[in-house]
XYZ file of C-alpha atoms in Angstrom:
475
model
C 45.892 -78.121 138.518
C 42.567 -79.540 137.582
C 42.429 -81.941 140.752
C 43.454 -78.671 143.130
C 40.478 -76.364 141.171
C 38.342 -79.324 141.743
C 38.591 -79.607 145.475
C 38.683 -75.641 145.968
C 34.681 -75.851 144.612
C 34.023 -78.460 146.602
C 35.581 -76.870 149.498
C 32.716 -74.325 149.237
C 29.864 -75.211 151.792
C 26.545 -77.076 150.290
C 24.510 -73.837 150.003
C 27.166 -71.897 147.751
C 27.662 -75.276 145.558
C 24.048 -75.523 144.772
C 24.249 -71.431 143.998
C 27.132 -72.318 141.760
C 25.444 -75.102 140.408
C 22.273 -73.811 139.831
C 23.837 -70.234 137.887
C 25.984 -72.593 135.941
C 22.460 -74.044 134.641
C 21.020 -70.700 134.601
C 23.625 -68.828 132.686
C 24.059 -71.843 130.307
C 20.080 -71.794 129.152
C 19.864 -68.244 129.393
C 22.934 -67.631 126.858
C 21.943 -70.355 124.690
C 18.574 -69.008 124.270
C 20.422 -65.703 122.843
C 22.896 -67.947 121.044
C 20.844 -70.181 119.271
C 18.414 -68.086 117.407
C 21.149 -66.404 116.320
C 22.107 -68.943 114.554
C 19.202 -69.668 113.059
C 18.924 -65.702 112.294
C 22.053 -65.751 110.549
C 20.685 -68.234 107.914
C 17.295 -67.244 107.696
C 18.044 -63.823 106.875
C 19.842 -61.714 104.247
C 22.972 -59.411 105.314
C 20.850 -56.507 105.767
C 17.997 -57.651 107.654
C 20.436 -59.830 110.363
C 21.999 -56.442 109.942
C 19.428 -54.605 111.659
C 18.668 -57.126 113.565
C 21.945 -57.180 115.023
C 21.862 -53.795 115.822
C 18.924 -53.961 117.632
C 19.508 -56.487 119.768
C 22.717 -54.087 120.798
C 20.704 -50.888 121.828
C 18.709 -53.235 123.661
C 21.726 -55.402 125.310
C 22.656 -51.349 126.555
C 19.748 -50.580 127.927
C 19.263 -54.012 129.686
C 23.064 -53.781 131.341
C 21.822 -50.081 132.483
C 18.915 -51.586 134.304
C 20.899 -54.559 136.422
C 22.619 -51.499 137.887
C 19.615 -51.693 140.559
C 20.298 -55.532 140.503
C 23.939 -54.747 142.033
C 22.550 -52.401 144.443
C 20.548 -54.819 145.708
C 22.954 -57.542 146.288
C 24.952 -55.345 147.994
C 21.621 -54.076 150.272
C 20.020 -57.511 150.708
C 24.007 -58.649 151.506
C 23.432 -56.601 154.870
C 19.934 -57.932 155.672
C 17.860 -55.892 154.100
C 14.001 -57.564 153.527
C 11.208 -57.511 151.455
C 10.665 -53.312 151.577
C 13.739 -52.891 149.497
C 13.438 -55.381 147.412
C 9.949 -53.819 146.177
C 11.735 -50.137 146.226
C 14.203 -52.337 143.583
C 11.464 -53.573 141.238
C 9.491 -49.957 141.357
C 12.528 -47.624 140.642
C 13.652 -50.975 137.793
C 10.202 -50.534 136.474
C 10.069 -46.766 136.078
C 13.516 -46.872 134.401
C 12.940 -49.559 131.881
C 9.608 -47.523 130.999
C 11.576 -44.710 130.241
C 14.872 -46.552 129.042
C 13.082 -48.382 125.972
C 11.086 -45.117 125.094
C 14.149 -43.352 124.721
C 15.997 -46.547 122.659
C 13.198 -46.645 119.862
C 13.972 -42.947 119.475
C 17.458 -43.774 118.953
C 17.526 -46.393 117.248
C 14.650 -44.713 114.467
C 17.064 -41.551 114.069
C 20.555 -43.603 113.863
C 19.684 -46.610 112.291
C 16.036 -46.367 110.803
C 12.727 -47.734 110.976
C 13.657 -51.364 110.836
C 15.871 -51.074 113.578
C 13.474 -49.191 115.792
C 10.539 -51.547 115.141
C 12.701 -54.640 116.375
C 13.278 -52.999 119.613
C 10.148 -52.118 120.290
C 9.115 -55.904 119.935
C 12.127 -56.960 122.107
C 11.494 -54.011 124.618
C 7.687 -56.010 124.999
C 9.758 -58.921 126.996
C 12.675 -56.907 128.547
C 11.319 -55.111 130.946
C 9.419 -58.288 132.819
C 12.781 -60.245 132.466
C 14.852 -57.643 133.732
C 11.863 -57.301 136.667
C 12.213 -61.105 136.723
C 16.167 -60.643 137.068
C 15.654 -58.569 140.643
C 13.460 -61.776 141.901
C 16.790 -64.083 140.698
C 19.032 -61.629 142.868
C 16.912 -62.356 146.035
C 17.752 -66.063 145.450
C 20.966 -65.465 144.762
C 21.930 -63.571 148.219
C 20.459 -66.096 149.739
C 22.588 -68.491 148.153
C 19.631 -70.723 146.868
C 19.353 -69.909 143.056
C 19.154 -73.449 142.494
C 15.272 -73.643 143.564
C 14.942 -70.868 140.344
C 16.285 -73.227 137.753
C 13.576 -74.971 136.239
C 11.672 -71.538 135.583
C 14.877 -69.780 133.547
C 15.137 -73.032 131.899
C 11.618 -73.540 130.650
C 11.385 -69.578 130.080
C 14.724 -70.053 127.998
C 13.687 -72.985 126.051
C 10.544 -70.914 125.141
C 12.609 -67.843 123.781
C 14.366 -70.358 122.097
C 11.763 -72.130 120.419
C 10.074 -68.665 119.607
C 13.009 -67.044 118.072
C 13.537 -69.646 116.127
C 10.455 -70.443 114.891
C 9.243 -66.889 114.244
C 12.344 -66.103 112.181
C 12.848 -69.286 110.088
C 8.975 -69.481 109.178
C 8.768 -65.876 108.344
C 12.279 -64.396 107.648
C 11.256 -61.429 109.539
C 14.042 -60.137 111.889
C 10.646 -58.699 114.268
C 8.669 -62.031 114.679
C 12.577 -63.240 116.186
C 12.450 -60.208 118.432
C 8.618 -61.065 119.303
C 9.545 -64.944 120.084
C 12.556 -63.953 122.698
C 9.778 -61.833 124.510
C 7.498 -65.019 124.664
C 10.206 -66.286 127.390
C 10.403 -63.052 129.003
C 7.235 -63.124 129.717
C 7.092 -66.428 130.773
C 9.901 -66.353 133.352
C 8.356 -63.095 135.323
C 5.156 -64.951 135.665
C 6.500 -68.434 136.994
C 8.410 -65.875 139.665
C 5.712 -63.790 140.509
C 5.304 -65.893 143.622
C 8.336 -64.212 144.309
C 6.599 -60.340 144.262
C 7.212 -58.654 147.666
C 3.578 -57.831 149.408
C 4.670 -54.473 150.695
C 7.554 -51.995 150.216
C 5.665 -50.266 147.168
C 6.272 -46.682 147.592
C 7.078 -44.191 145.114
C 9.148 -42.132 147.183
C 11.870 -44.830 147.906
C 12.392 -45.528 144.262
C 12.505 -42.327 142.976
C 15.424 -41.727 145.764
C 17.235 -45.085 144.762
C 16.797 -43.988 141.050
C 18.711 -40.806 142.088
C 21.485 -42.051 143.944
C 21.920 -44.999 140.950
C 23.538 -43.190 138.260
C 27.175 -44.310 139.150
C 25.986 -47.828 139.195
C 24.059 -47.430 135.579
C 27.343 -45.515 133.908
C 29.048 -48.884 135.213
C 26.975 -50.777 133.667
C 26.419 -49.400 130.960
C 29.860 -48.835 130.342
C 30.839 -53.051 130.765
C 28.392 -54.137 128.132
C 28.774 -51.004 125.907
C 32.502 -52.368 125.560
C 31.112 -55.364 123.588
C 28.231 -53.649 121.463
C 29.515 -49.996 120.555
C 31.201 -51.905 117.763
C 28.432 -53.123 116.294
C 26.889 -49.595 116.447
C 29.824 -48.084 114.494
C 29.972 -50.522 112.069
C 25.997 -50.509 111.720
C 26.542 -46.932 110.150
C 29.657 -46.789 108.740
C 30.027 -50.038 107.928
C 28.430 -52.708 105.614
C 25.833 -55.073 106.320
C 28.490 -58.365 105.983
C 30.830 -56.486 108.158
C 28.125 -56.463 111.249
C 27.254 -60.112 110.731
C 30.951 -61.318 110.932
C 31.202 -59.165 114.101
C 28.045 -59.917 115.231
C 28.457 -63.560 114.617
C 32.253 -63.317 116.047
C 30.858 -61.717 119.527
C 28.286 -64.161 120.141
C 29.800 -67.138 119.991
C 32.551 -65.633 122.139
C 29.896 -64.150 124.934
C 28.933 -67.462 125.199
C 31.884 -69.347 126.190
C 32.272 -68.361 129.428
C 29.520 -69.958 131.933
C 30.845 -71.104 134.332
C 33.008 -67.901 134.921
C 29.956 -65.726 135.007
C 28.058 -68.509 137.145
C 30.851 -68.254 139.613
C 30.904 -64.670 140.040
C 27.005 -64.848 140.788
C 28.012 -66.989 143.668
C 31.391 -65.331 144.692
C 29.846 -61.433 144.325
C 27.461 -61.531 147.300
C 29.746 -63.661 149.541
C 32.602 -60.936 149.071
C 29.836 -58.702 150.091
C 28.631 -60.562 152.771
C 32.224 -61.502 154.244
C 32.969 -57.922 154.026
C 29.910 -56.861 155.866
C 31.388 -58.530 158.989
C 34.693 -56.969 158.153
C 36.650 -60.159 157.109
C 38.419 -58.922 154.335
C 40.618 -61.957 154.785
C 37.944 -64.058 153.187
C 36.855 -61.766 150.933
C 40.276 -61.616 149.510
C 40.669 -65.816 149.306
C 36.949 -66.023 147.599
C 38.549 -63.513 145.054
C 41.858 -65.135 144.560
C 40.208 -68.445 143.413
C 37.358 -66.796 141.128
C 39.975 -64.768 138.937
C 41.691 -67.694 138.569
C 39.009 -70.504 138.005
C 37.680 -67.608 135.830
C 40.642 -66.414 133.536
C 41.890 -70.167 132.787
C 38.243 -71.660 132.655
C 37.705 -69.111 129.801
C 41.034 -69.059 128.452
C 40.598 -73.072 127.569
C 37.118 -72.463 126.108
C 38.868 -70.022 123.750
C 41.113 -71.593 122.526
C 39.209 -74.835 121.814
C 36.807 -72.901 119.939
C 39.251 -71.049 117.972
C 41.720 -73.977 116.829
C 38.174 -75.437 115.692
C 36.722 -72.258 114.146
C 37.172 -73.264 110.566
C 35.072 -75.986 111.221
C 31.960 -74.436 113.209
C 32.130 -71.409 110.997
C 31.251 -72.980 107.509
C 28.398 -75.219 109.863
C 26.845 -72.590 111.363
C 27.543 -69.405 109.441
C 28.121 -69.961 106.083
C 27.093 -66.529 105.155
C 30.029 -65.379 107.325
C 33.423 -67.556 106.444
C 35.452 -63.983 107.256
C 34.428 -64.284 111.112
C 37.109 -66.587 112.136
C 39.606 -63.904 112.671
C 37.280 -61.607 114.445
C 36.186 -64.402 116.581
C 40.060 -64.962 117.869
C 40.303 -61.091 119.075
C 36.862 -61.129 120.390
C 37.566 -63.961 122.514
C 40.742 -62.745 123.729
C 38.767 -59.671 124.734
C 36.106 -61.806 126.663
C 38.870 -63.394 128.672
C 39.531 -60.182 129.881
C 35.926 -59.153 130.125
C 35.742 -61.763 132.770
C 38.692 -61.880 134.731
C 37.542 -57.942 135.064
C 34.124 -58.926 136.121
C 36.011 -60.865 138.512
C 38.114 -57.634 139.682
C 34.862 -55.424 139.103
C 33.232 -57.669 142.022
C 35.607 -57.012 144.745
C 35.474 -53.125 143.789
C 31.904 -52.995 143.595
C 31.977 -55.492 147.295
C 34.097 -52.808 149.022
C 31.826 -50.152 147.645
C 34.730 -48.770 145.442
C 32.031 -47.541 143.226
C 33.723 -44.182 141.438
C 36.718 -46.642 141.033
C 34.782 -49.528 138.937
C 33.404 -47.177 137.464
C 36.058 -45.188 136.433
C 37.993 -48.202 135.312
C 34.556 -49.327 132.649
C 34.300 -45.718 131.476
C 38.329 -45.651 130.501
C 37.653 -49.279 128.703
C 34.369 -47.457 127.133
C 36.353 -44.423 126.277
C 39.281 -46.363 124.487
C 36.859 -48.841 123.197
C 35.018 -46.113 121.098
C 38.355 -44.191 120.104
C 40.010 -48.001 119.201
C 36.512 -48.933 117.112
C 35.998 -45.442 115.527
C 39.577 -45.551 113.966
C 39.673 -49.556 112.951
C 36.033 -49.429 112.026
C 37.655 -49.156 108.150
C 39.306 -52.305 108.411
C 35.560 -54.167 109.051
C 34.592 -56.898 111.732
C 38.554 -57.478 111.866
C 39.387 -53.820 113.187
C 36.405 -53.281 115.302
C 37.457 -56.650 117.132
C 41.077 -55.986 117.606
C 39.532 -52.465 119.281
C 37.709 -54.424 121.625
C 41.243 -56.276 123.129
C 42.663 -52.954 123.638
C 39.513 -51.564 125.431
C 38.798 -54.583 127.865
C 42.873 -54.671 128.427
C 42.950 -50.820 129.319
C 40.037 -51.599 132.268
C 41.765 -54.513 133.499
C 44.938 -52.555 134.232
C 43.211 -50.101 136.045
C 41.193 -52.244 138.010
C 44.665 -54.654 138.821
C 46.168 -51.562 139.958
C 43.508 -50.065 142.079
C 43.327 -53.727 143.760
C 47.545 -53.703 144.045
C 47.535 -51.168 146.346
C 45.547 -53.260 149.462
C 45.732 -56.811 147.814
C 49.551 -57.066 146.330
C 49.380 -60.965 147.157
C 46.088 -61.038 144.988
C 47.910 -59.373 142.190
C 50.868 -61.683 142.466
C 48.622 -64.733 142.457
C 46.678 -63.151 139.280
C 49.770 -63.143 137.622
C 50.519 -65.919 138.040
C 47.091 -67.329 136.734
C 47.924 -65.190 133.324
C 51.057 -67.113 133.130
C 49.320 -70.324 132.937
C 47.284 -69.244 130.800
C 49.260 -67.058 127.981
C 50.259 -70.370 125.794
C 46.438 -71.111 125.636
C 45.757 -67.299 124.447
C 48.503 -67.783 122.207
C 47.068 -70.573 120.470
C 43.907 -68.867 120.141
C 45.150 -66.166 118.190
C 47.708 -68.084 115.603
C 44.621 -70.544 114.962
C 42.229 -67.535 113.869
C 45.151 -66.094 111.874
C 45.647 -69.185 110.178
C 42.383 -71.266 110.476
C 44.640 -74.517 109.601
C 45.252 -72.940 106.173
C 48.961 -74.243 106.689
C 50.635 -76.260 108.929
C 51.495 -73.873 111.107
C 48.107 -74.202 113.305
C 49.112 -77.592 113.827
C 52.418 -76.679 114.962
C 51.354 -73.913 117.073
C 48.912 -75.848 118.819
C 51.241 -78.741 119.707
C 53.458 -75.962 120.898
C 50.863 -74.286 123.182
C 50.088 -77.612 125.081
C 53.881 -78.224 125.724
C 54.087 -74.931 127.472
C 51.440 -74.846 128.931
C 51.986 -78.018 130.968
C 55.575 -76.450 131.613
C 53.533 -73.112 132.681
C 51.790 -75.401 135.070
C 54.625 -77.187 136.548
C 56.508 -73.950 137.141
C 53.393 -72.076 138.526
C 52.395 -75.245 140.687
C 53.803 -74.231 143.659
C 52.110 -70.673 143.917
C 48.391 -72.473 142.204
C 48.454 -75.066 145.221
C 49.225 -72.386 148.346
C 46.925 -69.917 146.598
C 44.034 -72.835 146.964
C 45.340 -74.364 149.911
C 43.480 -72.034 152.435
C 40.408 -72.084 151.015
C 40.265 -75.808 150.479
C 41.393 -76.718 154.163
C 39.598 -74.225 155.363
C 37.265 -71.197 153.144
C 36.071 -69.339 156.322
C 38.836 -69.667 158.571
């Protein structure tokens, strides 16, 4: 299995394994430099103040996800050929949005969750709008399938967020100065790309039209990363201040397991797009086979590595926060499925299927909020265990709305959960337990013994799902 996933990368032509590599190192320094002052956040601050904190950095993860909405619409422009005109229309309308966007978040976030909360957006909201300006210049590099030549920017940009966060909070215990050192690296990466600034294309007219014509795309995306913070909305007001640090803790560590599937579906969204622009849906549909599955078992093992282990990291890292370990175990089942669906999502969004996707992220919204409003009693643990039925219930829908061209992809996918269902397994007895008794020891000894026999009964299906695309990716 490895050896077969191994050659199907390498199959890939030079220019998409440099994209892949590159967004791999991209998507690594850019979640660590989220990760990591959290961390330190965690222990530098009291309940309440990583509290607001926490819900902070939530509003402003929502209004963030709304703004890439223009970065999807402009993979799937610059896809077709599109120049430097739209990408300036992009960065205008992106501009005008987050202006507006942030306004309206400090408003929020003052009458919902007080003055505290609202100040610590406004400090983060001084760095998101160049990094999500900054994030439009990425897309152009990604299309072109040459994201590589971008890494050592993110990465010194990252490692200054990083270094900021860190140093603001754990020298000052004051949840702002954090939010005021991740905007020193949001800064920094919009001005080592402003090479990267389109010279013309900067009309008014054009972005107000695109800004129109967006709101589909902005529920969408709204709606994917609204699945992994409403809960720590509810819980910030009816809950207690522990009870958003376990879940807060919980979700972070889980969001940042999955690189390489996210780094992979940087490379494999504008290829779908651009294979479908000269109508081979043929390759389209291979590229897609091989991303859900590189991307469901490449998380799947992260998962459940972390969570056998969880006992351990927790009373390292988060001391404050021993009750996470459960909450981490649902929460990373639910981030497999976040990205096997971002994986599904793709292909919707790369055939234009736009009221579908978005249909499918507003259902997983929808039962996400009903799931977390009734289990928000039962703390980090219920709010989690929400989040698995929410991510599951857009999943289906997107699985089904692919069934009806792509049967063979759905057959293949299930084939992939097969594989990996002993690994999920294993995931979820060892943040029940958290080796309390024997029976993590036993349940991980009998999660490797099936899934190797998973493997040698799904072998067959794995190797002529790859075979194509490893002999042969744009035949």
């Amino acid at each position: 299995m490895t050896a077969t996933v191994r050659g199907l990368l390498w199959a890939l032509e030079s220019p998409a394994r440099r994209n892949s590599a590159g967004s791999v190192i991209i998507q690594g320094s850019q979640r660590l430099s989220r990760l990591l002052p959290i961390v330190a956040a965690a222990s530098a601050l009291d309940p309440g103040p990583f509290a607001a904190l926490a819900v902070a950095l939530a509003l402003t993860d929502i209004l963030r996800a709304a703004l890439m909405a223009l970065d999807v619409s402009g993979v799937r422009l610059l896809a077709r050929g599109h120049g430097e005109d739209l990408l300036a229309t992009h960065l205008l309308a992106k501009l005008l949005m987050g202006v507006a966007g942030q306004a309206l978040v400090v408003i929020v976030a003052a009458i919902a969750f007080g003055s505290d909360a609202a100040e610590i957006v406004a400090f983060t909201g001084v760095g998101l709008i160049p990094s999500s300006l900054a994030g439009l210049l990425l897309v152009r590099r990604q299309v072109d399938l040459r994201l590589g030549s971008a890494t050592p920017a993110v990465v010194v940009a990252s490692a200054a967020s990083t270094v900021g966060a860190i140093v603001g909070v754990v020298f000052t215990h004051d949840a702002r100065w954090f939010a005021a050192g991740l905007s020193v690296g949001d800064l920094l990466l919009l001005l080592l790309l402003w090479r990267d600034l389109p010279g013309r294309g900067w009309a008014l007219g054009p972005a107000l039209r695109l800004l129109r014509a967006a709101p589909p795309l902005v529920i969408m995306q709204i709606a994917y990363i609204g699945e992994f913070r409403v809960g720590t909305l509810v819980l910030g007001v009816v809950g207690s201040a522990v009870a958003v640090g376990e879940y807060t803790v919980a979700t972070r560590i889980a969001e940042g397991l999955a690189i390489v599937a996210a780094a992979i579906t940087a490379t494999a969204y504008p290829m779908m797009a651009t294979a479908l622009s000269r109508g081979d849906r043929a390759l389209a549909g291979r590229i897609f086979d091989r991303t859900y599955a590189i991307a469901l078992l490449g998380s799947a093992l992260m998962v459940g590595g972390l969570a056998v282990l969880v006992r351990l990291w927790l009373s390292v890292l988060f001391p404050r926060y021993p009750g996470a370990g459960l909450s981490f175990a649902f929460v990373g089942i639910a981030v497999i499925l976040f990205f096997v669906s971002s994986q599904t999502s793709a292909l919707l969004n790369a055939e234009h299927r736009d009221r579908v996707a978005a249909a499918s992220s507003q259902a997983g919204l929808i039962v996400t909020i009903i799931g977390t409003l009734v289990l928000a009693p039962s703390g980090a643990v219920g709010v989690s265990a929400a989040r698995i039925v929410g991510e599951a219930a857009r999943q289906l829908l997107e699985i089904v709305a692919i069934a009806r061209s792509r049967s063979g992809s759905v057959r293949l996918a299930a084939t992939s959960w097969f594989v990996a269902a002993p690994v999920i397994a294993i995931a979820l007895v060892a943040g029940l337990d958290q080796w309390h008794t024997a029976l993590t020891g036993i349940a991980v000894l009998a999660g490797v013994l099936a899934t190797c026999a998973a493997v040698a009964l799904a072998r067959g299906r794995v190797v002529q799902m790859f075979r194509g695309a490893v002999e042969s990716p744009h035949r």
